Amino acid sequence: DIQMTQSPSSMSASLGDRVTITCRASQDIGNYLSWFQQKPGKSPRRMIYGATNLAAGVPSRFSGSRSGSDYSLTISSLESEDMAIYYCLQSIQYPFTFGSGTKLEIK
Amino acid sequence: EVQLVESGGGLVQPGRSLKLSCAASGFTFSNYYMAWVRQAPKKGLEWVATISTSGSRTYYPDSVKGRFTISRDNAKSSLYLQMNSLKSEDTATYYCASTIAAITPFAYWGQGTLVTVSS
């Protein structure tokens, strides 16, 4: 199975900060990497697919990038509504596997 | 507007069975792979099952293989998850989600239905 190692597990940042969350894949997954946002008591929402593609309706301050087997989700200027848990997902091979999540809090 | 509405959750004893349903609307259901994803209380997301557009192919992780069965009825735009031999570790909120292609998975999610396995 492909392991997705996500870091950090939690972080705190100030409004307006640039924030980056990373996932590392244990095997080659190409661009089959998605990012999801989950707010308390809500269903997950897809933010990024294909490693770099912004999902419909997602603010442009969110972006995805890839460097080798490392994948990053970046928020260019943090807003209060971005407080949530973020998960990565690989979908190149079954079983699909999620990262363990990053809890993003606002200072 | 795309809608996925899960139902069928509840309290069930260990070893018993439960069947979840997901009613889809607002998109051409038969064109999409469909999946179930679960989340144990205060835990992360876990993929549980995927079914192809026609229902001819199904996929499961080892944690549920042989106990869970995913199925669909394209005429009714409905997805199902039959869960047998339930264990306490199956306690979770179960979400249905749609996928048009593997590189763009889980574009839409339902609100989830809670399954509690306890005596």
Short mmCIF file of C-alpha atoms in Angstrom, two decimals:
data_model
loop_
_atom_site.label_atom_id
_atom_site.label_comp_id
_atom_site.label_asym_id
_atom_site.label_seq_id
_atom_site.Cartn_x
_atom_site.Cartn_y
_atom_site.Cartn_z
CA ASP A 1 0.00 0.00 0.00
CA ILE A 2 1.12 3.57 -0.65
CA GLN A 3 1.79 5.53 2.53
CA MET A 4 1.12 9.26 2.62
CA THR A 5 3.20 11.05 5.26
CA GLN A 6 1.64 14.42 6.05
CA SER A 7 3.29 17.23 8.01
CA PRO A 8 2.90 19.05 10.24
CA SER A 9 0.14 17.37 12.24
CA SER A 10 -0.91 20.75 13.56
CA MET A 11 0.08 24.34 13.18
CA SER A 12 -0.91 27.82 14.25
CA ALA A 13 -0.56 30.87 12.04
CA SER A 14 -1.64 34.50 11.94
CA LEU A 15 -4.09 36.09 9.57
CA GLY A 16 -2.29 37.08 6.39
CA ASP A 17 0.49 34.50 6.83
CA ARG A 18 1.63 32.20 4.06
CA VAL A 19 0.99 28.60 5.11
CA THR A 20 2.33 25.39 3.58
CA ILE A 21 1.30 21.80 4.33
CA THR A 22 3.21 18.86 2.85
CA CYS A 23 2.56 15.22 1.96
CA ARG A 24 5.22 12.73 0.92
CA ALA A 25 4.29 9.60 -0.99
CA SER A 26 6.06 6.30 -0.33
CA GLN A 27 5.84 5.38 -4.03
CA ASP A 28 5.48 7.24 -7.30
CA ILE A 29 1.95 8.62 -7.56
CA GLY A 30 2.51 11.01 -10.45
CA ASN A 31 -0.02 13.82 -10.11
CA TYR A 32 -2.73 11.64 -8.53
CA LEU A 33 -2.81 13.76 -5.41
CA SER A 34 -5.74 15.70 -4.04
CA TRP A 35 -6.22 17.98 -1.04
CA PHE A 36 -9.36 18.19 1.11
CA GLN A 37 -10.49 20.68 3.72
CA GLN A 38 -12.73 19.65 6.59
CA LYS A 39 -14.26 22.16 8.97
CA PRO A 40 -15.68 21.05 12.35
CA GLY A 41 -18.92 19.12 11.97
CA LYS A 42 -18.82 19.34 8.17
CA SER A 43 -18.13 16.98 5.28
CA PRO A 44 -14.76 17.17 3.55
CA ARG A 45 -14.44 19.56 0.62
CA ARG A 46 -12.07 18.99 -2.26
CA MET A 47 -9.67 21.90 -2.74
CA ILE A 48 -7.01 20.65 -5.17
CA TYR A 49 -6.89 17.71 -7.60
CA GLY A 50 -4.23 16.45 -9.98
CA ALA A 51 -1.64 17.93 -7.57
CA THR A 52 -2.00 21.48 -8.92
CA ASN A 53 -5.56 22.04 -10.15
CA LEU A 54 -7.86 24.26 -8.15
CA ALA A 55 -11.31 22.75 -7.66
CA ALA A 56 -14.35 24.77 -8.67
CA GLY A 57 -15.28 27.53 -6.26
CA VAL A 58 -12.04 27.34 -4.26
CA PRO A 59 -10.43 30.74 -3.53
CA SER A 60 -7.33 31.56 -5.54
CA ARG A 61 -5.22 31.97 -2.37
CA PHE A 62 -5.07 28.15 -2.32
CA SER A 63 -2.55 26.40 -4.57
CA GLY A 64 -0.97 22.99 -4.96
CA SER A 65 2.53 22.06 -6.08
CA ARG A 66 4.77 19.04 -6.51
CA SER A 67 8.49 18.48 -6.10
CA GLY A 68 9.37 14.88 -6.78
CA SER A 69 7.46 12.78 -4.25
CA ASP A 70 6.64 15.81 -2.08
CA TYR A 71 3.31 17.54 -2.55
CA SER A 72 2.35 20.84 -0.98
CA LEU A 73 -0.80 22.80 -0.30
CA THR A 74 -0.14 26.51 0.13
CA ILE A 75 -2.44 29.26 1.37
CA SER A 76 -0.90 32.52 0.21
CA SER A 77 -2.61 34.78 2.76
CA LEU A 78 -4.40 33.07 5.62
CA GLU A 79 -7.98 34.05 6.37
CA SER A 80 -10.07 33.15 9.43
CA GLU A 81 -12.36 30.90 7.38
CA ASP A 82 -9.36 28.68 6.52
CA MET A 83 -9.30 27.21 10.02
CA ALA A 84 -9.83 23.50 9.37
CA ILE A 85 -8.17 20.12 9.07
CA TYR A 86 -6.52 19.42 5.72
CA TYR A 87 -5.96 15.95 4.25
CA CYS A 88 -4.06 14.74 1.21
CA LEU A 89 -5.18 11.70 -0.78
CA GLN A 90 -3.43 9.50 -3.35
CA SER A 91 -5.71 7.98 -5.97
CA ILE A 92 -3.29 6.32 -8.39
CA GLN A 93 -3.63 2.88 -6.83
CA TYR A 94 -6.08 0.97 -4.64
CA PRO A 95 -6.28 1.13 -1.70
CA PHE A 96 -6.64 4.89 -1.89
CA THR A 97 -4.85 6.36 1.12
CA PHE A 98 -5.24 9.62 2.96
CA GLY A 99 -2.62 11.50 4.89
CA SER A 100 -3.14 11.73 8.65
CA GLY A 101 -4.32 15.33 8.50
CA THR A 102 -3.04 18.78 9.45
CA LYS A 103 -5.02 20.84 11.93
CA LEU A 104 -4.66 24.51 11.05
CA GLU A 105 -5.46 27.01 13.76
CA ILE A 106 -5.49 30.77 13.73
CA LYS A 107 -3.28 32.57 16.26
CA GLU B 1 -27.17 21.30 -7.73
CA VAL B 2 -25.35 18.09 -6.87
CA GLN B 3 -26.75 16.34 -3.82
CA LEU B 4 -25.68 13.15 -2.09
CA VAL B 5 -27.86 12.11 0.85
CA GLU B 6 -26.83 9.17 3.01
CA SER B 7 -29.19 7.20 5.23
CA GLY B 8 -29.35 3.97 7.17
CA GLY B 9 -26.91 4.63 9.98
CA GLY B 10 -27.63 3.83 13.60
CA LEU B 11 -26.69 1.72 16.60
CA VAL B 12 -25.95 -1.94 15.88
CA GLN B 13 -24.50 -4.76 17.95
CA PRO B 14 -21.13 -6.32 17.12
CA GLY B 15 -21.45 -9.15 14.60
CA ARG B 16 -24.69 -7.81 13.16
CA SER B 17 -25.36 -6.24 9.75
CA LEU B 18 -26.41 -2.84 8.47
CA LYS B 19 -27.07 -1.42 5.00
CA LEU B 20 -26.36 2.19 4.12
CA SER B 21 -27.90 4.05 1.21
CA CYS B 22 -26.91 7.17 -0.69
CA ALA B 23 -29.40 8.99 -2.92
CA ALA B 24 -27.81 11.06 -5.67
CA SER B 25 -29.26 13.93 -7.68
CA GLY B 26 -28.10 16.86 -9.79
CA PHE B 27 -25.68 14.91 -12.00
CA THR B 28 -25.64 11.91 -14.31
CA PHE B 29 -25.13 9.23 -11.67
CA SER B 30 -24.37 6.44 -14.15
CA ASN B 31 -21.31 8.31 -15.47
CA TYR B 32 -19.55 8.45 -12.12
CA TYR B 33 -17.59 6.01 -10.06
CA MET B 34 -18.93 6.14 -6.51
CA ALA B 35 -17.25 5.53 -3.19
CA TRP B 36 -17.70 5.29 0.56
CA VAL B 37 -15.28 7.02 2.91
CA ARG B 38 -15.51 6.80 6.68
CA GLN B 39 -14.25 8.78 9.65
CA ALA B 40 -14.07 7.32 13.14
CA PRO B 41 -14.82 9.80 15.94
CA LYS B 42 -12.03 12.37 16.25
CA LYS B 43 -9.96 10.46 13.65
CA GLY B 44 -8.90 10.92 10.04
CA LEU B 45 -10.48 9.87 6.77
CA GLU B 46 -10.39 6.26 5.54
CA TRP B 47 -11.42 5.08 2.09
CA VAL B 48 -13.82 2.11 2.39
CA ALA B 49 -15.02 1.07 -1.08
CA THR B 50 -15.34 2.15 -4.70
CA ILE B 51 -17.63 0.89 -7.48
CA SER B 52 -17.33 1.42 -11.23
CA THR B 53 -19.99 3.10 -13.33
CA SER B 54 -21.68 -0.16 -14.34
CA GLY B 55 -21.08 -1.87 -11.00
CA SER B 56 -18.95 -4.57 -12.57
CA ARG B 57 -15.81 -3.60 -10.66
CA THR B 58 -15.49 -3.05 -6.94
CA TYR B 59 -12.53 -2.23 -4.72
CA TYR B 60 -11.99 -2.48 -0.96
CA PRO B 61 -9.18 -2.07 1.56
CA ASP B 62 -8.18 -5.14 3.55
CA SER B 63 -9.88 -3.73 6.67
CA VAL B 64 -13.37 -4.35 5.21
CA LYS B 65 -12.79 -6.85 2.37
CA GLY B 66 -15.07 -9.86 2.72
CA ARG B 67 -17.37 -8.06 5.17
CA PHE B 68 -18.57 -5.00 3.22
CA THR B 69 -20.21 -4.96 -0.22
CA ILE B 70 -20.71 -1.84 -2.30
CA SER B 71 -23.44 -1.81 -4.94
CA ARG B 72 -25.42 0.63 -7.02
CA ASP B 73 -28.72 1.01 -8.86
CA ASN B 74 -28.24 3.43 -11.74
CA ALA B 75 -31.97 3.48 -12.49
CA LYS B 76 -32.58 4.83 -9.00
CA SER B 77 -29.40 6.94 -8.80
CA SER B 78 -28.58 5.17 -5.59
CA LEU B 79 -25.48 3.76 -3.94
CA TYR B 80 -25.42 1.17 -1.19
CA LEU B 81 -23.03 -0.31 1.37
CA GLN B 82 -23.93 -3.64 2.92
CA MET B 83 -21.91 -4.08 6.10
CA ASN B 84 -21.76 -7.52 7.69
CA SER B 85 -19.95 -8.90 10.75
CA LEU B 86 -19.62 -5.41 12.15
CA LYS B 87 -16.90 -4.65 14.67
CA SER B 88 -16.49 -1.84 17.18
CA GLU B 89 -13.73 -0.40 14.99
CA ASP B 90 -16.30 0.12 12.21
CA THR B 91 -17.88 2.87 14.32
CA ALA B 92 -17.65 5.98 12.17
CA THR B 93 -19.45 8.53 10.07
CA TYR B 94 -19.83 7.11 6.58
CA TYR B 95 -19.77 9.47 3.60
CA CYS B 96 -20.62 8.70 0.01
CA ALA B 97 -18.59 10.54 -2.62
CA SER B 98 -18.53 10.79 -6.41
CA THR B 99 -15.57 10.44 -8.79
CA ILE B 100 -15.50 11.17 -12.53
CA ALA B 101 -11.88 10.01 -12.92
CA ALA B 102 -9.15 8.69 -10.64
CA ILE B 103 -7.09 11.87 -10.96
CA THR B 104 -10.04 13.94 -9.79
CA PRO B 105 -11.56 11.88 -6.98
CA PHE B 106 -14.30 12.72 -4.51
CA ALA B 107 -15.48 15.96 -6.08
CA TYR B 108 -18.77 15.78 -4.18
CA TRP B 109 -19.60 14.43 -0.71
CA GLY B 110 -22.74 13.71 1.22
CA GLN B 111 -23.39 14.92 4.75
CA GLY B 112 -22.57 11.52 6.24
CA THR B 113 -24.44 8.97 8.34
CA LEU B 114 -23.21 7.76 11.73
CA VAL B 115 -22.79 4.06 12.41
CA THR B 116 -22.19 3.01 16.01
CA VAL B 117 -21.23 -0.59 16.70
CA SER B 118 -21.70 -1.35 20.37
CA SER B 119 -23.38 -3.86 22.63
#
